[in-house]
Amino acid sequence: MTAAAPAPPAATSAATSAPVTKQPPAEAPPGRIVYDFVIPARAPWSHVVRRDQTLRVIDLEGNQAVDCILYSAADPAERYSSCETIAAQRNIFLTTGTVLMSNEGNAMMTLTADTCGRHDTTGGACSCESNTLRYGHHTKHQHACVDNFLHELGKFGLGKRDMVSNINWFMNVPVEADGALGIVDGISGSGKYLDLRAEMDTLVVISNCPQINNPCNGFNPTPVRVVVTEAN
Amino acid sequence: MTQQQTPVPQQQQPNLSTPLRARDHARAQGRTLVRAMPTIPASDAVDVPPGVAPADVVWDETLDAGDYCARVLKRGTRARLIDLDGDACANVLLYNADRPVERLNVADTVKVQWNAYLGPGNLLLSDMGRVLASITADTSGRHDTFCGASNERSNARKYGHGENHGPHPNARDRFALALAKFGLGRKDIPANVNFFKHVKVEPDGSLTFVGGVGAKGEYVELRAEMNVLLVVANTPHVLDPRPTYTASPLRVLAHRGPVTPPDDPVRTATPEALRAFENTEDYYLS
């Protein structure tokens, strides 16, 4: 939990990492870039974003779900709560202005920009196990976000007890009048991004979703880019 | 809470100057009946569902506003959550009792069943692709899978203070206490479901607090499909707009029952449900 901000922390998935991109994103985030990384398709990733730094997540090729959980770097028992976030803003969708809340009722990060429009926090993360219910037992051994999360959390001494309902950046999950809910065609596109300002030192853990059985990734998982900036 | 916090009025202060006097005074309090308490032995429970033999009742406990309870229920047990006076809010968590690292996953529950509004025939799914419990009866139909539990801060905002020891205990702290007695902690609190208080999602994603039916005696029956740890807190819903901390008594009444048979209509209702039951049955093979 002590990873320094500028250098890619030990927790970054070195074995599967793509080379750090040197060029700034097409639409440069404000401030000085202190970290810049392309998360390969299907890969997990983590990084501590310090208070007042901003994390930009960029959907490079479009319609790529980015599963995400936040932990307080100081005390990972405090972590993102979808329920608290939804109840606090009285809306199930995340967009500009949304404050991502912890299970103890504290602000963790604020969505300061969002060119996609809205994001999901009710659909949860795909898992090998739930895939068997959703699609059939033939999907048991496909890559899944929960395995990515467990792999990444292990680097911090965290585990399955630390899994909670997550955020799905760029994923579209409407709820209809009768309660019907489902992951449907995405509304994101190439180059869409969101900015998250850290309100506390936050361990951000991402699974770049490997799901191939529904439209959350357009049936084709692709890389996403993460850029951390801070005030000049 | 109300019951425990109201001192019993006494005619005059008794003389409790010796251990034996104190003992007799303590013993004289036995068999006191209050609104919110467990029935021990459970077979003494009254107003049990038709056809249920007293000897099959395994748990009968009533929770007042702010109270919590937790219990391990064997596979096949039917647990009724009864909204006695029509204004309870049952905050509920479920775990695999034999291996509690497996627990309720609300996201999977709504996603796998393609619906966010719980009702009869729905399943409460674990994070391991199995059924922890199914909803075998539901006279309310007013539930919530989005808003989770109140916490100290949210109760403080609404009621002035939300500490566990105060008059407005929050659901999260109640869950933590219940879990601590099973060796679990605050890390083990996932998103929960709330029975008897409905929250509606509007087309723009915004939430409307609908609340309950308000009728006395509405109930939800959960059938344990695994050996489960059931945790219940009766605390006001986090979006309940009333400025006063309000929850009427909630009764939990459980009785033994058979493990779900292969032709059970809930088990076979959908392909997803069938696979969830198949996964559960597979788990108990070894």
mmCIF file with all atom_site columns, N, CA and C in Angstrom, chain A residues 135-171:
data_model
loop_
_atom_site.group_PDB
_atom_site.id
_atom_site.type_symbol
_atom_site.label_atom_id
_atom_site.label_alt_id
_atom_site.label_comp_id
_atom_site.label_asym_id
_atom_site.label_entity_id
_atom_site.label_seq_id
_atom_site.pdbx_PDB_ins_code
_atom_site.Cartn_x
_atom_site.Cartn_y
_atom_site.Cartn_z
_atom_site.occupancy
_atom_site.B_iso_or_equiv
_atom_site.pdbx_formal_charge
_atom_site.auth_seq_id
_atom_site.auth_comp_id
_atom_site.auth_asym_id
_atom_site.auth_atom_id
_atom_site.pdbx_PDB_model_num
ATOM 1   N N  . TYR A 1 135 ? -24.357 -18.232 -19.050 1.00 0.00 ? 135 TYR A N  1
ATOM 2   C CA . TYR A 1 135 ? -24.118 -18.681 -20.415 1.00 0.00 ? 135 TYR A CA 1
ATOM 3   C C  . TYR A 1 135 ? -24.005 -20.196 -20.555 1.00 0.00 ? 135 TYR A C  1
ATOM 4   N N  . GLY A 1 136 ? -23.755 -20.883 -19.451 1.00 0.00 ? 136 GLY A N  1
ATOM 5   C CA . GLY A 1 136 ? -23.609 -22.324 -19.524 1.00 0.00 ? 136 GLY A CA 1
ATOM 6   C C  . GLY A 1 136 ? -22.270 -22.779 -18.962 1.00 0.00 ? 136 GLY A C  1
ATOM 7   N N  . HIS A 1 137 ? -22.206 -24.049 -18.625 1.00 0.00 ? 137 HIS A N  1
ATOM 8   C CA . HIS A 1 137 ? -21.008 -24.556 -17.958 1.00 0.00 ? 137 HIS A CA 1
ATOM 9   C C  . HIS A 1 137 ? -19.783 -24.578 -18.869 1.00 0.00 ? 137 HIS A C  1
ATOM 10  N N  . HIS A 1 138 ? -19.997 -24.421 -20.170 1.00 0.00 ? 138 HIS A N  1
ATOM 11  C CA . HIS A 1 138 ? -18.850 -24.399 -21.090 1.00 0.00 ? 138 HIS A CA 1
ATOM 12  C C  . HIS A 1 138 ? -17.996 -23.150 -20.916 1.00 0.00 ? 138 HIS A C  1
ATOM 13  N N  . THR A 1 139 ? -18.513 -22.141 -20.190 1.00 0.00 ? 139 THR A N  1
ATOM 14  C CA . THR A 1 139 ? -17.747 -20.900 -20.019 1.00 0.00 ? 139 THR A CA 1
ATOM 15  C C  . THR A 1 139 ? -16.916 -20.899 -18.732 1.00 0.00 ? 139 THR A C  1
ATOM 16  N N  . LYS A 1 140 ? -16.933 -22.005 -17.994 1.00 0.00 ? 140 LYS A N  1
ATOM 17  C CA . LYS A 1 140 ? -16.301 -22.047 -16.668 1.00 0.00 ? 140 LYS A CA 1
ATOM 18  C C  . LYS A 1 140 ? -14.831 -21.625 -16.702 1.00 0.00 ? 140 LYS A C  1
ATOM 19  N N  . HIS A 1 141 ? -14.127 -21.965 -17.757 1.00 0.00 ? 141 HIS A N  1
ATOM 20  C CA . HIS A 1 141 ? -12.680 -21.710 -17.755 1.00 0.00 ? 141 HIS A CA 1
ATOM 21  C C  . HIS A 1 141 ? -12.262 -20.509 -18.594 1.00 0.00 ? 141 HIS A C  1
ATOM 22  N N  . GLN A 1 142 ? -13.236 -19.685 -18.945 1.00 0.00 ? 142 GLN A N  1
ATOM 23  C CA . GLN A 1 142 ? -12.873 -18.447 -19.643 1.00 0.00 ? 142 GLN A CA 1
ATOM 24  C C  . GLN A 1 142 ? -12.334 -17.420 -18.643 1.00 0.00 ? 142 GLN A C  1
ATOM 25  N N  . HIS A 1 143 ? -11.537 -16.487 -19.156 1.00 0.00 ? 143 HIS A N  1
ATOM 26  C CA . HIS A 1 143 ? -11.057 -15.403 -18.303 1.00 0.00 ? 143 HIS A CA 1
ATOM 27  C C  . HIS A 1 143 ? -12.240 -14.596 -17.785 1.00 0.00 ? 143 HIS A C  1
ATOM 28  N N  . ALA A 1 144 ? -12.105 -14.087 -16.550 1.00 0.00 ? 144 ALA A N  1
ATOM 29  C CA . ALA A 1 144 ? -13.207 -13.340 -15.953 1.00 0.00 ? 144 ALA A CA 1
ATOM 30  C C  . ALA A 1 144 ? -12.660 -12.287 -14.993 1.00 0.00 ? 144 ALA A C  1
ATOM 31  N N  . CYS A 1 145 ? -13.455 -11.258 -14.773 1.00 0.00 ? 145 CYS A N  1
ATOM 32  C CA . CYS A 1 145 ? -13.005 -10.125 -13.966 1.00 0.00 ? 145 CYS A CA 1
ATOM 33  C C  . CYS A 1 145 ? -12.710 -10.500 -12.514 1.00 0.00 ? 145 CYS A C  1
ATOM 34  N N  . VAL A 1 146 ? -13.516 -11.365 -11.917 1.00 0.00 ? 146 VAL A N  1
ATOM 35  C CA . VAL A 1 146 ? -13.260 -11.694 -10.514 1.00 0.00 ? 146 VAL A CA 1
ATOM 36  C C  . VAL A 1 146 ? -11.891 -12.352 -10.376 1.00 0.00 ? 146 VAL A C  1
ATOM 37  N N  . ASP A 1 147 ? -11.519 -13.207 -11.300 1.00 0.00 ? 147 ASP A N  1
ATOM 38  C CA . ASP A 1 147 ? -10.173 -13.790 -11.247 1.00 0.00 ? 147 ASP A CA 1
ATOM 39  C C  . ASP A 1 147 ? -9.107  -12.695 -11.391 1.00 0.00 ? 147 ASP A C  1
ATOM 40  N N  . ASN A 1 148 ? -9.337  -11.751 -12.274 1.00 0.00 ? 148 ASN A N  1
ATOM 41  C CA . ASN A 1 148 ? -8.404  -10.628 -12.407 1.00 0.00 ? 148 ASN A CA 1
ATOM 42  C C  . ASN A 1 148 ? -8.277  -9.865  -11.092 1.00 0.00 ? 148 ASN A C  1
ATOM 43  N N  . PHE A 1 149 ? -9.426  -9.580  -10.473 1.00 0.00 ? 149 PHE A N  1
ATOM 44  C CA . PHE A 1 149 ? -9.405  -8.845  -9.204  1.00 0.00 ? 149 PHE A CA 1
ATOM 45  C C  . PHE A 1 149 ? -8.660  -9.642  -8.129  1.00 0.00 ? 149 PHE A C  1
ATOM 46  N N  . LEU A 1 150 ? -8.967  -10.922 -8.026  1.00 0.00 ? 150 LEU A N  1
ATOM 47  C CA . LEU A 1 150 ? -8.322  -11.733 -6.982  1.00 0.00 ? 150 LEU A CA 1
ATOM 48  C C  . LEU A 1 150 ? -6.811  -11.783 -7.209  1.00 0.00 ? 150 LEU A C  1
ATOM 49  N N  . HIS A 1 151 ? -6.411  -11.898 -8.471  1.00 0.00 ? 151 HIS A N  1
ATOM 50  C CA . HIS A 1 151 ? -4.987  -11.918 -8.816  1.00 0.00 ? 151 HIS A CA 1
ATOM 51  C C  . HIS A 1 151 ? -4.319  -10.607 -8.381  1.00 0.00 ? 151 HIS A C  1
ATOM 52  N N  . GLU A 1 152 ? -4.957  -9.510  -8.685  1.00 0.00 ? 152 GLU A N  1
ATOM 53  C CA . GLU A 1 152 ? -4.353  -8.207  -8.400  1.00 0.00 ? 152 GLU A CA 1
ATOM 54  C C  . GLU A 1 152 ? -4.386  -7.905  -6.897  1.00 0.00 ? 152 GLU A C  1
ATOM 55  N N  . LEU A 1 153 ? -5.503  -8.234  -6.246  1.00 0.00 ? 153 LEU A N  1
ATOM 56  C CA . LEU A 1 153 ? -5.640  -7.968  -4.807  1.00 0.00 ? 153 LEU A CA 1
ATOM 57  C C  . LEU A 1 153 ? -4.614  -8.754  -4.006  1.00 0.00 ? 153 LEU A C  1
ATOM 58  N N  . GLY A 1 154 ? -4.248  -9.935  -4.510  1.00 0.00 ? 154 GLY A N  1
ATOM 59  C CA . GLY A 1 154 ? -3.272  -10.747 -3.797  1.00 0.00 ? 154 GLY A CA 1
ATOM 60  C C  . GLY A 1 154 ? -1.949  -10.038 -3.593  1.00 0.00 ? 154 GLY A C  1
ATOM 61  N N  . LYS A 1 155 ? -1.632  -9.124  -4.484  1.00 0.00 ? 155 LYS A N  1
ATOM 62  C CA . LYS A 1 155 ? -0.375  -8.382  -4.375  1.00 0.00 ? 155 LYS A CA 1
ATOM 63  C C  . LYS A 1 155 ? -0.365  -7.449  -3.170  1.00 0.00 ? 155 LYS A C  1
ATOM 64  N N  . PHE A 1 156 ? -1.515  -7.175  -2.635  1.00 0.00 ? 156 PHE A N  1
ATOM 65  C CA . PHE A 1 156 ? -1.627  -6.273  -1.495  1.00 0.00 ? 156 PHE A CA 1
ATOM 66  C C  . PHE A 1 156 ? -2.057  -7.021  -0.230  1.00 0.00 ? 156 PHE A C  1
ATOM 67  N N  . GLY A 1 157 ? -2.024  -8.332  -0.283  1.00 0.00 ? 157 GLY A N  1
ATOM 68  C CA . GLY A 1 157 ? -2.490  -9.098  0.867   1.00 0.00 ? 157 GLY A CA 1
ATOM 69  C C  . GLY A 1 157 ? -3.997  -9.077  1.006   1.00 0.00 ? 157 GLY A C  1
ATOM 70  N N  . LEU A 1 158 ? -4.670  -8.661  -0.046  1.00 0.00 ? 158 LEU A N  1
ATOM 71  C CA . LEU A 1 158 ? -6.132  -8.650  -0.019  1.00 0.00 ? 158 LEU A CA 1
ATOM 72  C C  . LEU A 1 158 ? -6.651  -9.874  -0.761  1.00 0.00 ? 158 LEU A C  1
ATOM 73  N N  . GLY A 1 159 ? -7.899  -10.227 -0.515  1.00 0.00 ? 159 GLY A N  1
ATOM 74  C CA . GLY A 1 159 ? -8.419  -11.450 -1.116  1.00 0.00 ? 159 GLY A CA 1
ATOM 75  C C  . GLY A 1 159 ? -9.900  -11.394 -1.349  1.00 0.00 ? 159 GLY A C  1
ATOM 76  N N  . LYS A 1 160 ? -10.500 -12.557 -1.338  1.00 0.00 ? 160 LYS A N  1
ATOM 77  C CA . LYS A 1 160 ? -11.894 -12.649 -1.730  1.00 0.00 ? 160 LYS A CA 1
ATOM 78  C C  . LYS A 1 160 ? -12.813 -11.880 -0.786  1.00 0.00 ? 160 LYS A C  1
ATOM 79  N N  . ARG A 1 161 ? -12.457 -11.828 0.495   1.00 0.00 ? 161 ARG A N  1
ATOM 80  C CA . ARG A 1 161 ? -13.272 -11.053 1.435   1.00 0.00 ? 161 ARG A CA 1
ATOM 81  C C  . ARG A 1 161 ? -13.310 -9.581  1.045   1.00 0.00 ? 161 ARG A C  1
ATOM 82  N N  . ASP A 1 162 ? -12.330 -9.169  0.269   1.00 0.00 ? 162 ASP A N  1
ATOM 83  C CA . ASP A 1 162 ? -12.232 -7.754  -0.086  1.00 0.00 ? 162 ASP A CA 1
ATOM 84  C C  . ASP A 1 162 ? -12.956 -7.416  -1.378  1.00 0.00 ? 162 ASP A C  1
ATOM 85  N N  . MET A 1 163 ? -13.559 -8.410  -1.999  1.00 0.00 ? 163 MET A N  1
ATOM 86  C CA . MET A 1 163 ? -14.335 -8.160  -3.209  1.00 0.00 ? 163 MET A CA 1
ATOM 87  C C  . MET A 1 163 ? -15.679 -7.541  -2.827  1.00 0.00 ? 163 MET A C  1
ATOM 88  N N  . VAL A 1 164 ? -16.022 -6.476  -3.490  1.00 0.00 ? 164 VAL A N  1
ATOM 89  C CA . VAL A 1 164 ? -17.329 -5.854  -3.273  1.00 0.00 ? 164 VAL A CA 1
ATOM 90  C C  . VAL A 1 164 ? -17.921 -5.495  -4.633  1.00 0.00 ? 164 VAL A C  1
ATOM 91  N N  . SER A 1 165 ? -19.176 -5.110  -4.624  1.00 0.00 ? 165 SER A N  1
ATOM 92  C CA . SER A 1 165 ? -19.815 -4.675  -5.867  1.00 0.00 ? 165 SER A CA 1
ATOM 93  C C  . SER A 1 165 ? -19.015 -3.528  -6.454  1.00 0.00 ? 165 SER A C  1
ATOM 94  N N  . ASN A 1 166 ? -18.749 -3.592  -7.734  1.00 0.00 ? 166 ASN A N  1
ATOM 95  C CA . ASN A 1 166 ? -17.756 -2.724  -8.358  1.00 0.00 ? 166 ASN A CA 1
ATOM 96  C C  . ASN A 1 166 ? -18.395 -1.720  -9.313  1.00 0.00 ? 166 ASN A C  1
ATOM 97  N N  . ILE A 1 167 ? -17.528 -0.943  -9.910  1.00 0.00 ? 167 ILE A N  1
ATOM 98  C CA . ILE A 1 167 ? -17.908 -0.007  -10.975 1.00 0.00 ? 167 ILE A CA 1
ATOM 99  C C  . ILE A 1 167 ? -17.578 -0.666  -12.309 1.00 0.00 ? 167 ILE A C  1
ATOM 100 N N  . ASN A 1 168 ? -18.400 -0.410  -13.312 1.00 0.00 ? 168 ASN A N  1
ATOM 101 C CA . ASN A 1 168 ? -18.069 -0.829  -14.681 1.00 0.00 ? 168 ASN A CA 1
ATOM 102 C C  . ASN A 1 168 ? -18.037 0.411   -15.564 1.00 0.00 ? 168 ASN A C  1
ATOM 103 N N  . TRP A 1 169 ? -16.840 0.965   -15.715 1.00 0.00 ? 169 TRP A N  1
ATOM 104 C CA . TRP A 1 169 ? -16.706 2.127   -16.605 1.00 0.00 ? 169 TRP A CA 1
ATOM 105 C C  . TRP A 1 169 ? -17.047 1.723   -18.025 1.00 0.00 ? 169 TRP A C  1
ATOM 106 N N  . PHE A 1 170 ? -17.731 2.567   -18.717 1.00 0.00 ? 170 PHE A N  1
ATOM 107 C CA . PHE A 1 170 ? -18.099 2.400   -20.133 1.00 0.00 ? 170 PHE A CA 1
ATOM 108 C C  . PHE A 1 170 ? -19.101 1.262   -20.373 1.00 0.00 ? 170 PHE A C  1
ATOM 109 N N  . MET A 1 171 ? -19.712 0.725   -19.318 1.00 0.00 ? 171 MET A N  1
ATOM 110 C CA . MET A 1 171 ? -20.674 -0.370  -19.504 1.00 0.00 ? 171 MET A CA 1
ATOM 111 C C  . MET A 1 171 ? -22.085 0.166   -19.317 1.00 0.00 ? 171 MET A C  1
#
